[in-house]
Amino acid sequence: MVTDAILAKPHCHASLVIEAKNIHKAFANKPVLKGLDLELQPASVFALLGPNGAGKSTLISLLTGVARADQGYLRVLGLDPAQDPIAVKRQIGVVPEELALFESLTGRQQLHFCAQLHGLDRTTSEQRCEELLRLTDLVSAGNQLINTYSKGMRRRLAIAAALIHGPALVLLDEPFDGIDVIAAGVIRELLQELRRAQVSLLLTTHILEIADRLATHAGFLYDGRLLDQGPVTTLTEKYQQANLEGVFEALIPLPDSQGNHLTFYQRRHD
Amino acid sequence: MTIDSDRDQPKCVAPLPGFISHLYLLWQTRNQLSRQSLGLHQSRLQRLISALALVPACALGLLSYWFMTQPSITVAIDVSQFYFNLLCFVTAMQWITWPVLSAGVEDASESRRYQSYPISTRRLLVATTLTGLLRPVGLFMFAPLIGAVVGYTSSHVERYVFMVPLLLLAFIALCAGWSQAALYWVRDILRSHRSGQALGALLIALIVLGMLLPPLDISWLYQKNETGNANFGLDLKESAQIAYAFSRIPTGYLGEALRALHDGRPLAAMADFLAMLLLAALGLLIAQIQLSQSQHNKASHSESNNAMQAIFLNARNTHAALALREALALWRNPRARLLLAVPFVLMVMFRLFSAHEMFIFFFGDNVDTWLMAVLATYAALLVTTTFTQNMFAEDGQGLYLLLAAPVTPKSILRAKAQVHTLVIGLAGLSSTMFYALYIGQVSLQDWFLVALGITLVIPITLMVGLFLSIYFPVSTDTSLNRRNRQSMAVSLVGFLGTLAGTSPLFLLLNYRHSEAFYLWAYPVLVVALGLMIALYHYLLPIAGQQFNQRRERILAQIGRF
């Protein structure tokens, strides 16, 4: 169980954890976000859903201050990540899709290092590190170099590293990508734990079943714009669907490849 | 069960590309990758620099041709034979040990890259070896050989000249094949989780060996004979004996074959040709075995030292933690370990082959200070061109973590710069100390002069390195599974930066025998060092701003963003 000591309360009292209005972002003159609006309520779990290339990872990079928006209004915990990046970074934890880990460190060293970056004292760092290693089932692998870890172990460690300073908001980009059932179970349990602790979560995922199970709110991102967002129950009622998968299919257009067939394979009819 | 017949069905599997097609594909891919590593199209400037890189190779080729056609060399076949065999020996040794000396182990990853495609490991190795020959480094290796072969042939071979190119190609294949074997051997050592211990043990064994073994007597190479003529101290009989001894080892097979052509024995030359091809195949076979085995070995390493596990807990503050992480990454980087060992290996070889005495013969007793400065510069250069001018490369995706952490870009740069200062300083100064203790006789004041001069390299290489890292980042991989390189233009700028840093020292060394030299030389170096440090502190915030502005591009270049 994540203790209250790990999870800090937000340092500010913003009514919205994330507030984004008309956000634009382009890479090499190619627009990725085209006027995105998004709101995240405190203590909610927001599932950001959309196909590959919709701009989900870009949005997360903007929220963390790693990338900067070209245009628009963005507040994270009431702060502007472009103007006050350090203050924002102190209160958020991020798990990017391409896991940000140092291969030459051991799992334990990675957690200690992240604790130092957030200015935690020695006792707190040590205590939280061991607790998170237990929670992510990495105690026995804690002294191994990360370059020997499996994908599931890396993802669990990355989540632990994002939590070590007790952030008020956690951003998770595809936390269930390419991992086995056991690792997925550990991560799901961890996220449930964070949800119970009233930590605000924004997660992107392709697995709509998980989004259904975890999320209180959802948003559908397509071609750089948020097509709709709101509480999960409101969305399912609005689109008269049983779950988020149905809403996704109702909102997101099918790709052009649908209906095409492979021509160079023999097609068999039984 | 029916088959839908309204579509074109493939009747059979498409034929695989032939060897020539594979060769062309690999060559093209290698060119494209080197261009894409910077996200640039090949500009005229880059083409010009690539062409300029061929100049030293061509010059070496012409020089060896000129040497082999000198009357004092062509005076007798035995003398020509001796120098030709010596050149072949030196070239082959340099070629084979190049993967070690340059830590160019990432070349090995090229073969892994293509292993999932339908191409046999053997063909892949042969094709990558052949395409590798067209790199500037490859040209640098065999250009002197071509010059020497042409020179020797024009002087001594009259019949069966058509066989000479074939023999030369067989010798090049021999060197390239064994160079591949050395490449995979070094790579296996570096990838093993005991690489630090293995390299350390090898280095210590070499140093001890160098102390115990009597140095080779090579004075005959440069001592003049009684008449004072330039036959470099050897009489004809000695030349013949040594040439014969050289021809008994594989590096002498080319010389032996050319001698056979001179003697009118084409069958003997053919036998040497076949022997060289067989040995080349053996080298490639060993490389192939190493490549196949390395697919199954994955390094795993546990850090059992509790003090090391808690290393970040002992950090005084965030900056110390950043610096510690950077230092730990370099400490655990196998290439860094190898590069730091290379100058010491060279100095042991220097001692074993009595090169020190040869330099004293040619340049006088005072050459030690120069040699020490050159070797220390080389040690610093190895570190700066590999790591300092591409500082973010080793971080990989970890850089995202740093950028998402509550630290400023300037503090990230400052921590990196401090660790690189330490490593460059350590490489340079330890080389000077090793030289002074192990090889030459250097006075304390000369040692201080060189040490101060080498310290001068640090701020300038850091400045150059920071800006090159920010503007031309290229991803590398500590597990040596991927291969990307900065362009030749970028490497050249880094190289020139180091040379600029050492230029005050080398300029001063010219005046070492002037009156009261040390009284004014030290202050000049101290002032220059002060100026460099001031300039570095002036430029660091600018580099921090540039890093902040370009962070998205840097992330995209070194990882996935």
CSV table of N, CA and C in Angstrom, one decimal, chain A residues 25-27 57 60-62 64-69 85-87 89-90 92 94 96 98-110 112-119 121-122 125-126 142-145 147-150 154 161 261-270, chain B residues 1-4 7-10 298-318 321-325 328-330 332-333 394-409 477-479 548-549 551-552 555 559-561:
chain,number,residue,atom,x,y,z
A,25,LYS,N,0.8,22.9,-31.2
A,25,LYS,CA,2.2,22.5,-31.2
A,25,LYS,C,2.5,21.8,-32.5
A,26,ALA,N,3.6,22.2,-33.1
A,26,ALA,CA,4.1,21.6,-34.3
A,26,ALA,C,5.5,21.2,-34.2
A,27,PHE,N,5.9,20.1,-34.9
A,27,PHE,CA,7.3,19.6,-34.9
A,27,PHE,C,7.7,19.7,-36.4
A,57,SER,N,1.3,11.8,-26.7
A,57,SER,CA,2.6,11.9,-26.1
A,57,SER,C,3.1,13.4,-26.1
A,60,ILE,N,1.6,15.2,-23.3
A,60,ILE,CA,2.3,14.9,-22.0
A,60,ILE,C,3.6,15.7,-21.9
A,61,SER,N,4.3,15.7,-23.0
A,61,SER,CA,5.6,16.5,-22.9
A,61,SER,C,5.4,18.0,-22.7
A,62,LEU,N,4.2,18.5,-23.2
A,62,LEU,CA,3.9,19.9,-22.9
A,62,LEU,C,3.6,20.1,-21.4
A,64,THR,N,4.6,18.4,-18.9
A,64,THR,CA,5.8,18.2,-18.0
A,64,THR,C,6.8,19.4,-18.2
A,65,GLY,N,6.6,20.2,-19.3
A,65,GLY,CA,7.6,21.3,-19.5
A,65,GLY,C,8.7,20.8,-20.3
A,66,VAL,N,8.8,19.6,-20.7
A,66,VAL,CA,9.9,19.1,-21.6
A,66,VAL,C,9.8,19.8,-23.0
A,67,ALA,N,8.6,19.9,-23.5
A,67,ALA,CA,8.3,20.6,-24.7
A,67,ALA,C,7.5,21.9,-24.4
A,68,ARG,N,7.5,22.8,-25.3
A,68,ARG,CA,6.8,24.1,-25.1
A,68,ARG,C,5.8,24.3,-26.2
A,69,ALA,N,4.6,24.7,-25.8
A,69,ALA,CA,3.5,24.9,-26.7
A,69,ALA,C,3.8,26.1,-27.6
A,85,PRO,N,8.7,26.4,-14.9
A,85,PRO,CA,8.8,24.9,-15.1
A,85,PRO,C,9.2,24.1,-13.8
A,86,ILE,N,10.1,24.7,-13.1
A,86,ILE,CA,10.6,24.0,-11.9
A,86,ILE,C,9.5,23.7,-10.9
A,87,ALA,N,8.7,24.8,-10.7
A,87,ALA,CA,7.6,24.6,-9.7
A,87,ALA,C,6.6,23.5,-10.2
A,89,LYS,N,7.4,21.0,-12.2
A,89,LYS,CA,8.0,19.7,-12.2
A,89,LYS,C,8.1,19.1,-10.8
A,90,ARG,N,8.2,20.0,-9.8
A,90,ARG,CA,8.3,19.5,-8.4
A,90,ARG,C,7.0,18.8,-8.0
A,92,ILE,N,4.7,17.2,-10.2
A,92,ILE,CA,4.2,16.1,-11.1
A,92,ILE,C,5.2,15.0,-11.2
A,94,VAL,N,6.1,11.8,-14.0
A,94,VAL,CA,5.8,11.5,-15.4
A,94,VAL,C,6.5,10.1,-15.8
A,96,PRO,N,7.0,8.6,-19.3
A,96,PRO,CA,6.9,8.7,-20.8
A,96,PRO,C,6.8,7.3,-21.4
A,98,GLU,N,8.4,6.1,-24.0
A,98,GLU,CA,9.8,5.6,-24.1
A,98,GLU,C,10.4,5.9,-22.7
A,99,LEU,N,10.5,4.8,-21.9
A,99,LEU,CA,10.8,5.0,-20.5
A,99,LEU,C,12.1,5.8,-20.3
A,100,ALA,N,12.0,6.8,-19.4
A,100,ALA,CA,13.2,7.6,-19.1
A,100,ALA,C,14.0,7.0,-18.0
A,101,LEU,N,14.9,6.1,-18.3
A,101,LEU,CA,15.7,5.4,-17.3
A,101,LEU,C,17.2,5.5,-17.7
A,102,PHE,N,18.0,5.4,-16.7
A,102,PHE,CA,19.5,5.4,-17.1
A,102,PHE,C,19.9,4.0,-17.0
A,103,GLU,N,20.3,3.4,-18.2
A,103,GLU,CA,20.7,2.0,-18.3
A,103,GLU,C,21.9,1.7,-17.4
A,104,SER,N,22.8,2.6,-17.1
A,104,SER,CA,24.0,2.3,-16.3
A,104,SER,C,23.8,2.3,-14.8
A,105,LEU,N,22.5,2.6,-14.4
A,105,LEU,CA,22.3,2.6,-12.9
A,105,LEU,C,21.5,1.3,-12.6
A,106,THR,N,21.6,0.9,-11.3
A,106,THR,CA,20.7,-0.2,-10.8
A,106,THR,C,19.4,0.4,-10.5
A,107,GLY,N,18.4,-0.5,-10.3
A,107,GLY,CA,17.0,0.0,-10.0
A,107,GLY,C,17.0,0.9,-8.8
A,108,ARG,N,17.7,0.4,-7.8
A,108,ARG,CA,17.7,1.2,-6.5
A,108,ARG,C,18.4,2.5,-6.7
A,109,GLN,N,19.5,2.5,-7.4
A,109,GLN,CA,20.2,3.8,-7.7
A,109,GLN,C,19.3,4.8,-8.4
A,110,GLN,N,18.6,4.2,-9.4
A,110,GLN,CA,17.7,5.1,-10.2
A,110,GLN,C,16.7,5.8,-9.2
A,112,HIS,N,17.0,6.3,-6.0
A,112,HIS,CA,17.7,7.3,-5.1
A,112,HIS,C,18.0,8.6,-5.9
A,113,PHE,N,18.4,8.4,-7.1
A,113,PHE,CA,18.8,9.5,-7.9
A,113,PHE,C,17.6,10.4,-8.1
A,114,CYS,N,16.5,9.8,-8.5
A,114,CYS,CA,15.2,10.6,-8.7
A,114,CYS,C,14.8,11.4,-7.4
A,115,ALA,N,15.0,10.7,-6.2
A,115,ALA,CA,14.7,11.3,-4.9
A,115,ALA,C,15.6,12.5,-4.7
A,116,GLN,N,16.9,12.4,-5.1
A,116,GLN,CA,17.8,13.5,-5.0
A,116,GLN,C,17.5,14.7,-5.9
A,117,LEU,N,17.0,14.4,-7.1
A,117,LEU,CA,16.6,15.4,-8.0
A,117,LEU,C,15.5,16.2,-7.4
A,118,HIS,N,14.6,15.6,-6.6
A,118,HIS,CA,13.5,16.3,-6.0
A,118,HIS,C,13.9,16.8,-4.5
A,119,GLY,N,15.1,16.7,-4.2
A,119,GLY,CA,15.6,17.2,-2.9
A,119,GLY,C,15.1,16.5,-1.7
A,121,ASP,N,15.4,14.1,1.6
A,121,ASP,CA,16.5,13.8,2.5
A,121,ASP,C,16.8,12.3,2.5
A,122,ARG,N,17.9,11.9,3.1
A,122,ARG,CA,18.4,10.6,3.0
A,122,ARG,C,17.4,9.5,3.5
A,125,SER,N,14.3,9.3,1.4
A,125,SER,CA,14.6,8.6,0.1
A,125,SER,C,14.7,7.1,0.3
A,126,GLU,N,15.4,6.7,1.3
A,126,GLU,CA,15.7,5.3,1.5
A,126,GLU,C,14.3,4.6,1.8
A,142,GLY,N,16.4,-5.0,-7.4
A,142,GLY,CA,16.8,-3.6,-7.1
A,142,GLY,C,18.3,-3.4,-7.3
A,143,ASN,N,19.1,-4.4,-7.1
A,143,ASN,CA,20.6,-4.2,-7.2
A,143,ASN,C,21.1,-4.5,-8.6
A,144,GLN,N,20.2,-4.8,-9.5
A,144,GLN,CA,20.7,-5.2,-10.8
A,144,GLN,C,20.7,-3.9,-11.7
A,145,LEU,N,21.6,-3.9,-12.7
A,145,LEU,CA,21.7,-2.8,-13.6
A,145,LEU,C,20.4,-2.8,-14.5
A,147,ASN,N,19.9,-2.2,-17.5
A,147,ASN,CA,20.1,-2.8,-18.8
A,147,ASN,C,19.8,-4.3,-18.8
A,148,THR,N,19.7,-4.9,-17.6
A,148,THR,CA,19.3,-6.3,-17.6
A,148,THR,C,17.8,-6.5,-17.3
A,149,TYR,N,17.1,-5.4,-17.2
A,149,TYR,CA,15.7,-5.6,-16.8
A,149,TYR,C,14.8,-5.9,-18.1
A,150,SER,N,13.7,-6.6,-17.8
A,150,SER,CA,12.7,-6.9,-18.9
A,150,SER,C,11.9,-5.6,-19.1
A,154,ARG,N,11.1,-2.7,-16.3
A,154,ARG,CA,11.5,-1.3,-16.6
A,154,ARG,C,10.3,-0.3,-16.4
A,161,ALA,N,9.8,5.4,-10.0
A,161,ALA,CA,10.6,6.6,-10.0
A,161,ALA,C,9.8,7.9,-10.1
A,261,HIS,N,-7.5,-5.3,-48.6
A,261,HIS,CA,-7.0,-6.7,-48.4
A,261,HIS,C,-5.6,-6.9,-48.9
A,262,LEU,N,-5.0,-7.9,-48.4
A,262,LEU,CA,-3.7,-8.3,-48.9
A,262,LEU,C,-3.9,-9.0,-50.3
A,263,THR,N,-3.2,-8.5,-51.3
A,263,THR,CA,-3.4,-9.1,-52.6
A,263,THR,C,-2.4,-10.2,-52.9
A,264,PHE,N,-1.3,-10.2,-52.2
A,264,PHE,CA,-0.2,-11.2,-52.6
A,264,PHE,C,-0.3,-12.5,-51.8
A,265,TYR,N,-1.3,-12.7,-51.0
A,265,TYR,CA,-1.5,-13.9,-50.3
A,265,TYR,C,-2.7,-14.7,-50.9
A,266,GLN,N,-2.6,-16.0,-50.9
A,266,GLN,CA,-3.8,-16.7,-51.4
A,266,GLN,C,-4.9,-16.6,-50.4
A,267,ARG,N,-6.1,-16.3,-50.9
A,267,ARG,CA,-7.2,-16.2,-49.9
A,267,ARG,C,-8.0,-17.5,-50.0
A,268,ARG,N,-8.3,-18.1,-48.8
A,268,ARG,CA,-8.9,-19.4,-48.8
A,268,ARG,C,-10.3,-19.3,-48.2
A,269,HIS,N,-11.3,-19.9,-48.9
A,269,HIS,CA,-12.7,-20.0,-48.4
A,269,HIS,C,-13.0,-21.4,-48.0
A,270,ASP,N,-13.4,-21.7,-46.8
A,270,ASP,CA,-13.7,-23.0,-46.4
A,270,ASP,C,-15.2,-23.3,-46.8
B,1,MET,N,-12.9,-26.3,-50.1
B,1,MET,CA,-12.0,-25.2,-50.0
B,1,MET,C,-11.7,-24.7,-51.4
B,2,THR,N,-11.9,-23.4,-51.6
B,2,THR,CA,-11.6,-22.8,-53.0
B,2,THR,C,-10.6,-21.7,-52.9
B,3,ILE,N,-10.0,-21.5,-54.0
B,3,ILE,CA,-9.0,-20.4,-54.0
B,3,ILE,C,-9.5,-19.3,-54.8
B,4,ASP,N,-9.5,-18.1,-54.2
B,4,ASP,CA,-9.9,-16.9,-55.0
B,4,ASP,C,-9.0,-16.6,-56.1
B,7,ARG,N,-7.4,-12.7,-58.1
B,7,ARG,CA,-6.2,-11.9,-57.8
B,7,ARG,C,-4.9,-12.5,-58.4
B,8,ASP,N,-3.9,-11.6,-58.6
B,8,ASP,CA,-2.6,-12.2,-59.0
B,8,ASP,C,-2.0,-12.9,-57.8
B,9,GLN,N,-1.7,-14.2,-58.0
B,9,GLN,CA,-1.1,-15.0,-56.9
B,9,GLN,C,0.4,-15.1,-57.2
B,10,PRO,N,1.2,-14.9,-56.2
B,10,PRO,CA,2.6,-15.2,-56.4
B,10,PRO,C,2.8,-16.7,-56.7
B,298,LYS,N,23.9,-12.4,-23.1
B,298,LYS,CA,23.4,-11.1,-22.7
B,298,LYS,C,24.1,-10.8,-21.3
B,299,ALA,N,24.8,-9.7,-21.3
B,299,ALA,CA,25.5,-9.3,-20.1
B,299,ALA,C,24.5,-9.1,-19.0
B,300,SER,N,24.7,-9.7,-17.8
B,300,SER,CA,23.8,-9.3,-16.7
B,300,SER,C,24.8,-9.0,-15.5
B,301,HIS,N,24.4,-8.0,-14.8
B,301,HIS,CA,25.3,-7.6,-13.8
B,301,HIS,C,24.6,-7.1,-12.6
B,302,SER,N,25.0,-7.6,-11.4
B,302,SER,CA,24.4,-7.1,-10.2
B,302,SER,C,25.4,-6.3,-9.4
B,303,GLU,N,25.0,-5.2,-8.9
B,303,GLU,CA,25.9,-4.4,-8.1
B,303,GLU,C,25.8,-4.8,-6.6
B,304,SER,N,26.8,-5.6,-6.1
B,304,SER,CA,26.6,-6.1,-4.8
B,304,SER,C,27.1,-5.2,-3.7
B,305,ASN,N,27.9,-4.2,-4.2
B,305,ASN,CA,28.5,-3.3,-3.2
B,305,ASN,C,27.4,-2.3,-2.6
B,306,ASN,N,27.2,-2.4,-1.3
B,306,ASN,CA,26.1,-1.6,-0.7
B,306,ASN,C,26.4,-0.1,-0.7
B,307,ALA,N,27.7,0.2,-0.6
B,307,ALA,CA,28.1,1.6,-0.7
B,307,ALA,C,27.8,2.2,-2.0
B,308,MET,N,28.0,1.4,-3.1
B,308,MET,CA,27.6,1.8,-4.4
B,308,MET,C,26.1,2.0,-4.6
B,309,GLN,N,25.4,1.1,-4.0
B,309,GLN,CA,23.9,1.2,-4.1
B,309,GLN,C,23.4,2.5,-3.5
B,310,ALA,N,24.1,2.9,-2.4
B,310,ALA,CA,23.6,4.1,-1.7
B,310,ALA,C,24.3,5.3,-2.1
B,311,ILE,N,25.0,5.3,-3.3
B,311,ILE,CA,25.9,6.4,-3.7
B,311,ILE,C,25.1,7.7,-3.8
B,312,PHE,N,23.9,7.6,-4.3
B,312,PHE,CA,23.1,8.9,-4.4
B,312,PHE,C,22.6,9.4,-3.1
B,313,LEU,N,22.4,8.5,-2.2
B,313,LEU,CA,21.9,9.0,-0.8
B,313,LEU,C,23.0,9.8,-0.2
B,314,ASN,N,24.3,9.6,-0.5
B,314,ASN,CA,25.3,10.3,0.1
B,314,ASN,C,25.6,11.7,-0.6
B,315,ALA,N,24.9,11.9,-1.7
B,315,ALA,CA,25.2,13.1,-2.4
B,315,ALA,C,24.7,14.3,-1.6
B,316,ARG,N,25.5,15.4,-1.6
B,316,ARG,CA,25.2,16.5,-0.7
B,316,ARG,C,24.0,17.3,-1.2
B,317,ASN,N,23.8,17.4,-2.5
B,317,ASN,CA,22.7,18.1,-3.1
B,317,ASN,C,22.4,17.6,-4.5
B,318,THR,N,21.4,18.3,-5.1
B,318,THR,CA,21.0,17.9,-6.4
B,318,THR,C,22.1,17.9,-7.4
B,321,ALA,N,24.3,15.0,-7.1
B,321,ALA,CA,23.7,13.8,-7.6
B,321,ALA,C,23.8,13.8,-9.1
B,322,LEU,N,23.6,14.9,-9.8
B,322,LEU,CA,23.7,15.0,-11.2
B,322,LEU,C,25.2,14.6,-11.7
B,323,ALA,N,26.1,15.2,-11.0
B,323,ALA,CA,27.5,14.9,-11.3
B,323,ALA,C,27.9,13.5,-11.0
B,324,LEU,N,27.4,12.9,-9.9
B,324,LEU,CA,27.7,11.5,-9.6
B,324,LEU,C,27.1,10.6,-10.7
B,325,ARG,N,25.9,10.9,-11.1
B,325,ARG,CA,25.3,10.0,-12.2
B,325,ARG,C,26.1,10.0,-13.4
B,328,LEU,N,29.2,8.1,-12.9
B,328,LEU,CA,28.9,6.6,-12.8
B,328,LEU,C,28.7,6.1,-14.2
B,329,ALA,N,28.0,6.9,-15.1
B,329,ALA,CA,27.7,6.4,-16.4
B,329,ALA,C,29.0,6.3,-17.2
B,330,LEU,N,30.0,7.2,-17.0
B,330,LEU,CA,31.3,7.1,-17.7
B,330,LEU,C,32.1,5.9,-17.1
B,332,ARG,N,31.0,3.2,-15.9
B,332,ARG,CA,30.4,1.9,-16.3
B,332,ARG,C,30.4,1.8,-17.8
B,333,ASN,N,30.9,2.8,-18.5
B,333,ASN,CA,30.9,2.7,-20.0
B,333,ASN,C,32.1,1.9,-20.5
B,394,GLU,N,25.1,9.4,-24.4
B,394,GLU,CA,25.1,8.2,-23.5
B,394,GLU,C,23.9,8.2,-22.6
B,395,ASP,N,23.2,9.4,-22.5
B,395,ASP,CA,22.0,9.4,-21.6
B,395,ASP,C,20.8,8.7,-22.2
B,396,GLY,N,20.7,8.7,-23.5
B,396,GLY,CA,19.6,8.0,-24.2
B,396,GLY,C,18.3,8.7,-23.7
B,397,GLN,N,17.3,7.8,-23.4
B,397,GLN,CA,16.0,8.4,-22.9
B,397,GLN,C,16.1,9.0,-21.5
B,398,GLY,N,17.2,8.7,-20.8
B,398,GLY,CA,17.4,9.2,-19.5
B,398,GLY,C,17.4,10.8,-19.5
B,399,LEU,N,17.7,11.3,-20.7
B,399,LEU,CA,17.7,12.8,-20.8
B,399,LEU,C,16.3,13.4,-20.6
B,400,TYR,N,15.3,12.6,-21.0
B,400,TYR,CA,13.9,13.0,-20.7
B,400,TYR,C,13.7,13.2,-19.2
B,401,LEU,N,14.2,12.3,-18.5
B,401,LEU,CA,14.0,12.3,-17.0
B,401,LEU,C,14.7,13.6,-16.5
B,402,LEU,N,15.9,13.9,-17.0
B,402,LEU,CA,16.6,15.1,-16.5
B,402,LEU,C,15.8,16.3,-16.8
B,403,LEU,N,15.2,16.4,-18.0
B,403,LEU,CA,14.5,17.6,-18.5
B,403,LEU,C,13.2,17.7,-17.8
B,404,ALA,N,12.6,16.5,-17.3
B,404,ALA,CA,11.3,16.6,-16.6
B,404,ALA,C,11.5,16.8,-15.1
B,405,ALA,N,12.8,16.8,-14.7
B,405,ALA,CA,13.0,16.9,-13.2
B,405,ALA,C,13.1,18.4,-12.9
B,406,PRO,N,12.9,18.8,-11.6
B,406,PRO,CA,13.0,20.2,-11.3
B,406,PRO,C,14.5,20.7,-11.2
B,407,VAL,N,15.2,20.6,-12.3
B,407,VAL,CA,16.5,21.2,-12.3
B,407,VAL,C,16.6,22.0,-13.6
B,408,THR,N,17.5,23.0,-13.6
B,408,THR,CA,17.6,23.9,-14.8
B,408,THR,C,18.5,23.2,-15.8
B,409,PRO,N,18.3,23.5,-17.1
B,409,PRO,CA,19.2,23.0,-18.1
B,409,PRO,C,20.7,23.4,-17.8
B,477,ASP,N,25.0,3.9,-28.0
B,477,ASP,CA,24.4,2.8,-27.3
B,477,ASP,C,25.5,2.2,-26.4
B,478,THR,N,25.3,2.2,-25.1
B,478,THR,CA,26.3,1.6,-24.2
B,478,THR,C,26.5,0.1,-24.4
B,479,SER,N,25.4,-0.6,-24.8
B,479,SER,CA,25.5,-2.0,-25.0
B,479,SER,C,26.0,-2.3,-26.4
B,548,ASN,N,18.4,24.7,-23.6
B,548,ASN,CA,17.0,24.8,-23.3
B,548,ASN,C,16.2,25.0,-24.5
B,549,GLN,N,16.7,25.8,-25.5
B,549,GLN,CA,15.9,26.1,-26.7
B,549,GLN,C,15.9,24.8,-27.6
B,551,ARG,N,16.2,21.6,-26.7
B,551,ARG,CA,16.1,20.4,-26.0
B,551,ARG,C,15.2,19.4,-26.7
B,552,GLU,N,14.1,19.9,-27.4
B,552,GLU,CA,13.2,19.0,-28.1
B,552,GLU,C,14.0,18.3,-29.2
B,555,LEU,N,16.5,15.7,-27.8
B,555,LEU,CA,15.8,14.5,-27.4
B,555,LEU,C,15.4,13.6,-28.6
B,559,GLY,N,17.2,10.0,-28.8
B,559,GLY,CA,16.3,8.9,-28.4
B,559,GLY,C,15.0,9.0,-29.2
B,560,ARG,N,13.9,8.7,-28.6
B,560,ARG,CA,12.6,8.8,-29.4
B,560,ARG,C,11.8,9.8,-28.6
B,561,PHE,N,11.3,10.9,-29.4
B,561,PHE,CA,10.6,11.9,-28.8
B,561,PHE,C,9.4,12.3,-29.7
